[in-house]
mmCIF file with all atom_site columns, C-alpha atoms in Angstrom:
data_model
loop_
_atom_site.group_PDB
_atom_site.id
_atom_site.type_symbol
_atom_site.label_atom_id
_atom_site.label_alt_id
_atom_site.label_comp_id
_atom_site.label_asym_id
_atom_site.label_entity_id
_atom_site.label_seq_id
_atom_site.pdbx_PDB_ins_code
_atom_site.Cartn_x
_atom_site.Cartn_y
_atom_site.Cartn_z
_atom_site.occupancy
_atom_site.B_iso_or_equiv
_atom_site.pdbx_formal_charge
_atom_site.auth_seq_id
_atom_site.auth_comp_id
_atom_site.auth_asym_id
_atom_site.auth_atom_id
_atom_site.pdbx_PDB_model_num
ATOM 1   C CA . MET A 1 1   ? 16.341 -35.615 -16.105 1.00 0.00 ? 224 MET A CA 1
ATOM 2   C CA . GLY A 1 2   ? 18.959 -37.659 -17.606 1.00 0.00 ? 225 GLY A CA 1
ATOM 3   C CA . ILE A 1 3   ? 19.526 -40.966 -19.292 1.00 0.00 ? 226 ILE A CA 1
ATOM 4   C CA . LEU A 1 4   ? 21.703 -42.184 -16.418 1.00 0.00 ? 227 LEU A CA 1
ATOM 5   C CA . TRP A 1 5   ? 20.071 -39.990 -13.652 1.00 0.00 ? 228 TRP A CA 1
ATOM 6   C CA . GLU A 1 6   ? 16.355 -39.287 -12.530 1.00 0.00 ? 229 GLU A CA 1
ATOM 7   C CA . ASN A 1 7   ? 16.965 -36.059 -10.738 1.00 0.00 ? 230 ASN A CA 1
ATOM 8   C CA . SER A 1 8   ? 20.312 -34.677 -10.929 1.00 0.00 ? 231 SER A CA 1
ATOM 9   C CA . ILE A 1 9   ? 23.483 -35.705 -11.887 1.00 0.00 ? 232 ILE A CA 1
ATOM 10  C CA . ALA A 1 10  ? 24.832 -35.444 -7.833  1.00 0.00 ? 233 ALA A CA 1
ATOM 11  C CA . ASP A 1 11  ? 22.439 -38.249 -6.942  1.00 0.00 ? 234 ASP A CA 1
ATOM 12  C CA . PHE A 1 12  ? 23.277 -40.307 -9.323  1.00 0.00 ? 235 PHE A CA 1
ATOM 13  C CA . ILE A 1 13  ? 27.439 -39.818 -8.575  1.00 0.00 ? 236 ILE A CA 1
ATOM 14  C CA . ILE A 1 14  ? 26.667 -39.955 -4.497  1.00 0.00 ? 237 ILE A CA 1
ATOM 15  C CA . VAL A 1 15  ? 23.785 -42.831 -4.364  1.00 0.00 ? 238 VAL A CA 1
ATOM 16  C CA . THR A 1 16  ? 24.768 -44.653 -6.946  1.00 0.00 ? 239 THR A CA 1
ATOM 17  C CA . LEU A 1 17  ? 28.577 -44.768 -7.567  1.00 0.00 ? 240 LEU A CA 1
ATOM 18  C CA . ILE A 1 18  ? 29.615 -44.026 -3.898  1.00 0.00 ? 241 ILE A CA 1
ATOM 19  C CA . LEU A 1 19  ? 27.046 -45.698 -1.872  1.00 0.00 ? 242 LEU A CA 1
ATOM 20  C CA . GLY A 1 20  ? 25.880 -48.546 -3.519  1.00 0.00 ? 243 GLY A CA 1
ATOM 21  C CA . GLY A 1 21  ? 29.203 -49.257 -5.863  1.00 0.00 ? 244 GLY A CA 1
ATOM 22  C CA . GLY A 1 22  ? 31.194 -49.339 -2.480  1.00 0.00 ? 245 GLY A CA 1
ATOM 23  C CA . ALA A 1 23  ? 29.058 -51.838 -1.385  1.00 0.00 ? 246 ALA A CA 1
ATOM 24  C CA . ALA A 1 24  ? 29.160 -53.644 -4.840  1.00 0.00 ? 247 ALA A CA 1
ATOM 25  C CA . ILE A 1 25  ? 32.452 -53.806 -5.028  1.00 0.00 ? 248 ILE A CA 1
ATOM 26  C CA . MET A 1 26  ? 32.975 -54.919 -1.495  1.00 0.00 ? 249 MET A CA 1
ATOM 27  C CA . ALA A 1 27  ? 31.029 -57.543 -2.574  1.00 0.00 ? 250 ALA A CA 1
ATOM 28  C CA . GLY A 1 28  ? 32.727 -58.137 -4.691  1.00 0.00 ? 251 GLY A CA 1
ATOM 29  C CA . ARG A 1 29  ? 36.017 -58.451 -2.946  1.00 0.00 ? 252 ARG A CA 1
ATOM 30  C CA . ALA A 1 30  ? 33.904 -60.751 -0.183  1.00 0.00 ? 253 ALA A CA 1
ATOM 31  C CA . VAL A 1 31  ? 32.618 -63.149 -2.230  1.00 0.00 ? 254 VAL A CA 1
ATOM 32  C CA . ALA A 1 32  ? 36.034 -63.630 -3.894  1.00 0.00 ? 255 ALA A CA 1
ATOM 33  C CA . LEU A 1 33  ? 38.058 -63.814 -0.014  1.00 0.00 ? 256 LEU A CA 1
ATOM 34  C CA . SER A 1 34  ? 35.799 -66.886 0.043   1.00 0.00 ? 257 SER A CA 1
ATOM 35  C CA . TRP A 1 35  ? 36.598 -68.484 -3.635  1.00 0.00 ? 258 TRP A CA 1
ATOM 36  C CA . GLU A 1 36  ? 33.071 -68.121 -4.234  1.00 0.00 ? 259 GLU A CA 1
ATOM 37  C CA . PRO A 1 37  ? 32.624 -67.869 -8.032  1.00 0.00 ? 260 PRO A CA 1
ATOM 38  C CA . LEU A 1 38  ? 31.248 -64.523 -9.704  1.00 0.00 ? 261 LEU A CA 1
ATOM 39  C CA . THR A 1 39  ? 27.315 -65.711 -10.230 1.00 0.00 ? 262 THR A CA 1
ATOM 40  C CA . ARG A 1 40  ? 27.125 -65.618 -6.434  1.00 0.00 ? 263 ARG A CA 1
ATOM 41  C CA . ALA A 1 41  ? 28.291 -61.511 -6.113  1.00 0.00 ? 264 ALA A CA 1
ATOM 42  C CA . LEU A 1 42  ? 25.949 -61.057 -8.902  1.00 0.00 ? 265 LEU A CA 1
ATOM 43  C CA . LEU A 1 43  ? 22.846 -62.231 -7.558  1.00 0.00 ? 266 LEU A CA 1
ATOM 44  C CA . TRP A 1 44  ? 23.616 -60.108 -3.769  1.00 0.00 ? 267 TRP A CA 1
ATOM 45  C CA . MET A 1 45  ? 23.505 -57.118 -6.497  1.00 0.00 ? 268 MET A CA 1
ATOM 46  C CA . LEU A 1 46  ? 20.026 -57.744 -6.451  1.00 0.00 ? 269 LEU A CA 1
ATOM 47  C CA . PRO A 1 47  ? 18.532 -56.476 -3.615  1.00 0.00 ? 270 PRO A CA 1
ATOM 48  C CA . LEU A 1 48  ? 21.479 -54.162 -3.469  1.00 0.00 ? 271 LEU A CA 1
ATOM 49  C CA . ALA A 1 49  ? 19.813 -52.730 -6.529  1.00 0.00 ? 272 ALA A CA 1
ATOM 50  C CA . CYS A 1 50  ? 16.893 -51.761 -4.746  1.00 0.00 ? 273 CYS A CA 1
ATOM 51  C CA . ALA A 1 51  ? 18.236 -51.263 -1.824  1.00 0.00 ? 274 ALA A CA 1
ATOM 52  C CA . VAL A 1 52  ? 20.044 -47.902 -4.591  1.00 0.00 ? 275 VAL A CA 1
ATOM 53  C CA . ARG A 1 53  ? 16.454 -47.333 -5.744  1.00 0.00 ? 276 ARG A CA 1
ATOM 54  C CA . PHE A 1 54  ? 15.096 -46.723 -2.086  1.00 0.00 ? 277 PHE A CA 1
ATOM 55  C CA . ILE A 1 55  ? 17.597 -44.785 -1.179  1.00 0.00 ? 278 ILE A CA 1
ATOM 56  C CA . HIS A 1 56  ? 17.005 -42.391 -4.975  1.00 0.00 ? 279 HIS A CA 1
ATOM 57  C CA . TYR A 1 57  ? 13.167 -42.388 -3.758  1.00 0.00 ? 280 TYR A CA 1
ATOM 58  C CA . ALA A 1 58  ? 13.385 -41.359 0.306   1.00 0.00 ? 281 ALA A CA 1
ATOM 59  C CA . ILE A 1 59  ? 15.642 -39.072 0.173   1.00 0.00 ? 282 ILE A CA 1
ATOM 60  C CA . PHE A 1 60  ? 15.956 -37.954 -3.442  1.00 0.00 ? 283 PHE A CA 1
ATOM 61  C CA . HIS A 1 61  ? 12.030 -38.214 -4.282  1.00 0.00 ? 284 HIS A CA 1
ATOM 62  C CA . GLY A 1 62  ? 12.984 -40.338 -7.319  1.00 0.00 ? 285 GLY A CA 1
ATOM 63  C CA . THR A 1 63  ? 10.523 -42.901 -8.871  1.00 0.00 ? 286 THR A CA 1
ATOM 64  C CA . LEU A 1 64  ? 10.613 -45.861 -6.339  1.00 0.00 ? 287 LEU A CA 1
ATOM 65  C CA . LEU A 1 65  ? 9.179  -48.935 -9.021  1.00 0.00 ? 288 LEU A CA 1
ATOM 66  C CA . SER A 1 66  ? 10.869 -47.279 -11.842 1.00 0.00 ? 289 SER A CA 1
ATOM 67  C CA . PRO A 1 67  ? 12.151 -50.274 -14.455 1.00 0.00 ? 290 PRO A CA 1
ATOM 68  C CA . ARG A 1 68  ? 14.163 -48.208 -16.526 1.00 0.00 ? 291 ARG A CA 1
ATOM 69  C CA . PHE A 1 69  ? 16.438 -45.900 -13.089 1.00 0.00 ? 292 PHE A CA 1
ATOM 70  C CA . PHE A 1 70  ? 16.003 -49.769 -11.473 1.00 0.00 ? 293 PHE A CA 1
ATOM 71  C CA . LEU A 1 71  ? 18.032 -51.142 -14.821 1.00 0.00 ? 294 LEU A CA 1
ATOM 72  C CA . VAL A 1 72  ? 20.465 -48.419 -14.692 1.00 0.00 ? 295 VAL A CA 1
ATOM 73  C CA . ASP A 1 73  ? 21.332 -48.972 -11.354 1.00 0.00 ? 296 ASP A CA 1
ATOM 74  C CA . LEU A 1 74  ? 21.974 -52.439 -11.098 1.00 0.00 ? 297 LEU A CA 1
ATOM 75  C CA . VAL A 1 75  ? 24.016 -52.482 -14.362 1.00 0.00 ? 298 VAL A CA 1
ATOM 76  C CA . THR A 1 76  ? 26.073 -49.618 -12.638 1.00 0.00 ? 299 THR A CA 1
ATOM 77  C CA . LEU A 1 77  ? 26.112 -52.196 -9.377  1.00 0.00 ? 300 LEU A CA 1
ATOM 78  C CA . LEU A 1 78  ? 26.667 -55.279 -11.698 1.00 0.00 ? 301 LEU A CA 1
ATOM 79  C CA . ILE A 1 79  ? 30.101 -53.878 -13.006 1.00 0.00 ? 302 ILE A CA 1
ATOM 80  C CA . ALA A 1 80  ? 31.199 -52.468 -9.593  1.00 0.00 ? 303 ALA A CA 1
ATOM 81  C CA . THR A 1 81  ? 31.123 -55.914 -8.705  1.00 0.00 ? 304 THR A CA 1
ATOM 82  C CA . THR A 1 82  ? 32.624 -57.447 -11.409 1.00 0.00 ? 305 THR A CA 1
ATOM 83  C CA . ILE A 1 83  ? 36.035 -55.134 -10.923 1.00 0.00 ? 306 ILE A CA 1
ATOM 84  C CA . GLY A 1 84  ? 35.938 -55.806 -7.359  1.00 0.00 ? 307 GLY A CA 1
ATOM 85  C CA . HIS A 1 85  ? 36.150 -59.617 -7.567  1.00 0.00 ? 308 HIS A CA 1
ATOM 86  C CA . ARG A 1 86  ? 38.178 -59.689 -10.560 1.00 0.00 ? 309 ARG A CA 1
ATOM 87  C CA . LEU A 1 87  ? 40.557 -57.509 -8.777  1.00 0.00 ? 310 LEU A CA 1
ATOM 88  C CA . THR A 1 88  ? 40.678 -59.673 -5.579  1.00 0.00 ? 311 THR A CA 1
ATOM 89  C CA . ARG A 1 89  ? 41.109 -63.097 -7.731  1.00 0.00 ? 312 ARG A CA 1
ATOM 90  C CA . VAL A 1 90  ? 43.565 -61.741 -9.905  1.00 0.00 ? 313 VAL A CA 1
ATOM 91  C CA . ARG A 1 91  ? 45.569 -60.499 -6.462  1.00 0.00 ? 314 ARG A CA 1
ATOM 92  C CA . GLN A 1 92  ? 44.712 -64.286 -4.837  1.00 0.00 ? 315 GLN A CA 1
ATOM 93  C CA . MET A 1 93  ? 45.615 -66.203 -7.860  1.00 0.00 ? 316 MET A CA 1
ATOM 94  C CA . THR A 1 94  ? 49.390 -64.089 -7.801  1.00 0.00 ? 317 THR A CA 1
ATOM 95  C CA . GLU A 1 95  ? 49.940 -64.398 -4.451  1.00 0.00 ? 318 GLU A CA 1
ATOM 96  C CA . ARG A 1 96  ? 48.856 -68.633 -3.736  1.00 0.00 ? 319 ARG A CA 1
ATOM 97  C CA . TYR A 1 97  ? 50.303 -69.678 -7.211  1.00 0.00 ? 320 TYR A CA 1
ATOM 98  C CA . ALA A 1 98  ? 53.063 -67.487 -7.609  1.00 0.00 ? 321 ALA A CA 1
ATOM 99  C CA . TRP A 1 99  ? 55.058 -69.931 -9.084  1.00 0.00 ? 322 TRP A CA 1
ATOM 100 C CA . ARG A 1 100 ? 52.924 -70.362 -11.666 1.00 0.00 ? 323 ARG A CA 1
ATOM 101 C CA . VAL A 1 101 ? 50.492 -67.235 -12.681 1.00 0.00 ? 324 VAL A CA 1
ATOM 102 C CA . ALA A 1 102 ? 51.239 -63.773 -13.429 1.00 0.00 ? 325 ALA A CA 1
ATOM 103 C CA . ALA A 1 103 ? 49.784 -60.645 -13.546 1.00 0.00 ? 326 ALA A CA 1
ATOM 104 C CA . ASP A 1 104 ? 48.404 -59.974 -17.021 1.00 0.00 ? 327 ASP A CA 1
ATOM 105 C CA . GLY A 1 105 ? 47.582 -56.251 -16.227 1.00 0.00 ? 328 GLY A CA 1
ATOM 106 C CA . PRO A 1 106 ? 44.477 -55.174 -13.134 1.00 0.00 ? 329 PRO A CA 1
ATOM 107 C CA . LEU A 1 107 ? 42.108 -57.546 -14.560 1.00 0.00 ? 330 LEU A CA 1
ATOM 108 C CA . SER A 1 108 ? 43.841 -60.798 -15.447 1.00 0.00 ? 331 SER A CA 1
ATOM 109 C CA . TRP A 1 109 ? 46.875 -62.903 -15.069 1.00 0.00 ? 332 TRP A CA 1
ATOM 110 C CA . ARG A 1 110 ? 48.379 -65.219 -17.610 1.00 0.00 ? 333 ARG A CA 1
ATOM 111 C CA . LEU A 1 111 ? 50.559 -68.540 -16.700 1.00 0.00 ? 334 LEU A CA 1
ATOM 112 C CA . LYS A 1 112 ? 54.133 -68.181 -16.552 1.00 0.00 ? 335 LYS A CA 1
ATOM 113 C CA . SER A 1 113 ? 55.916 -68.590 -19.720 1.00 0.00 ? 336 SER A CA 1
ATOM 114 C CA . GLY A 1 114 ? 58.153 -71.358 -21.095 1.00 0.00 ? 337 GLY A CA 1
ATOM 115 C CA . GLU A 1 115 ? 54.955 -73.351 -19.288 1.00 0.00 ? 338 GLU A CA 1
ATOM 116 C CA . SER A 1 116 ? 51.952 -74.863 -20.768 1.00 0.00 ? 339 SER A CA 1
#
């Protein structure tokens, strides 16, 4: 048992990072595409974290009602959905407002120089 995983690191990688994280990134992307705020995507991570916890319980015989591992799953999904939302929002801003905004790395944008 590790700090982040209950049974094995492979279970954590497969269920939480790949399945749950992939779904979280796509949820963040979907919310951003509808120009909704990040808080909407973050709220959707609560039921997704419950689903991830259930998969750990049903398939890998983990603990269903473990606050510690639920929190680990939830924080992981919150990070993933924030990244998905932010990547999409940067792309939206730089494509839609190309005359005013430039990408400043993969997760941020800035006003083009010479403008206030």
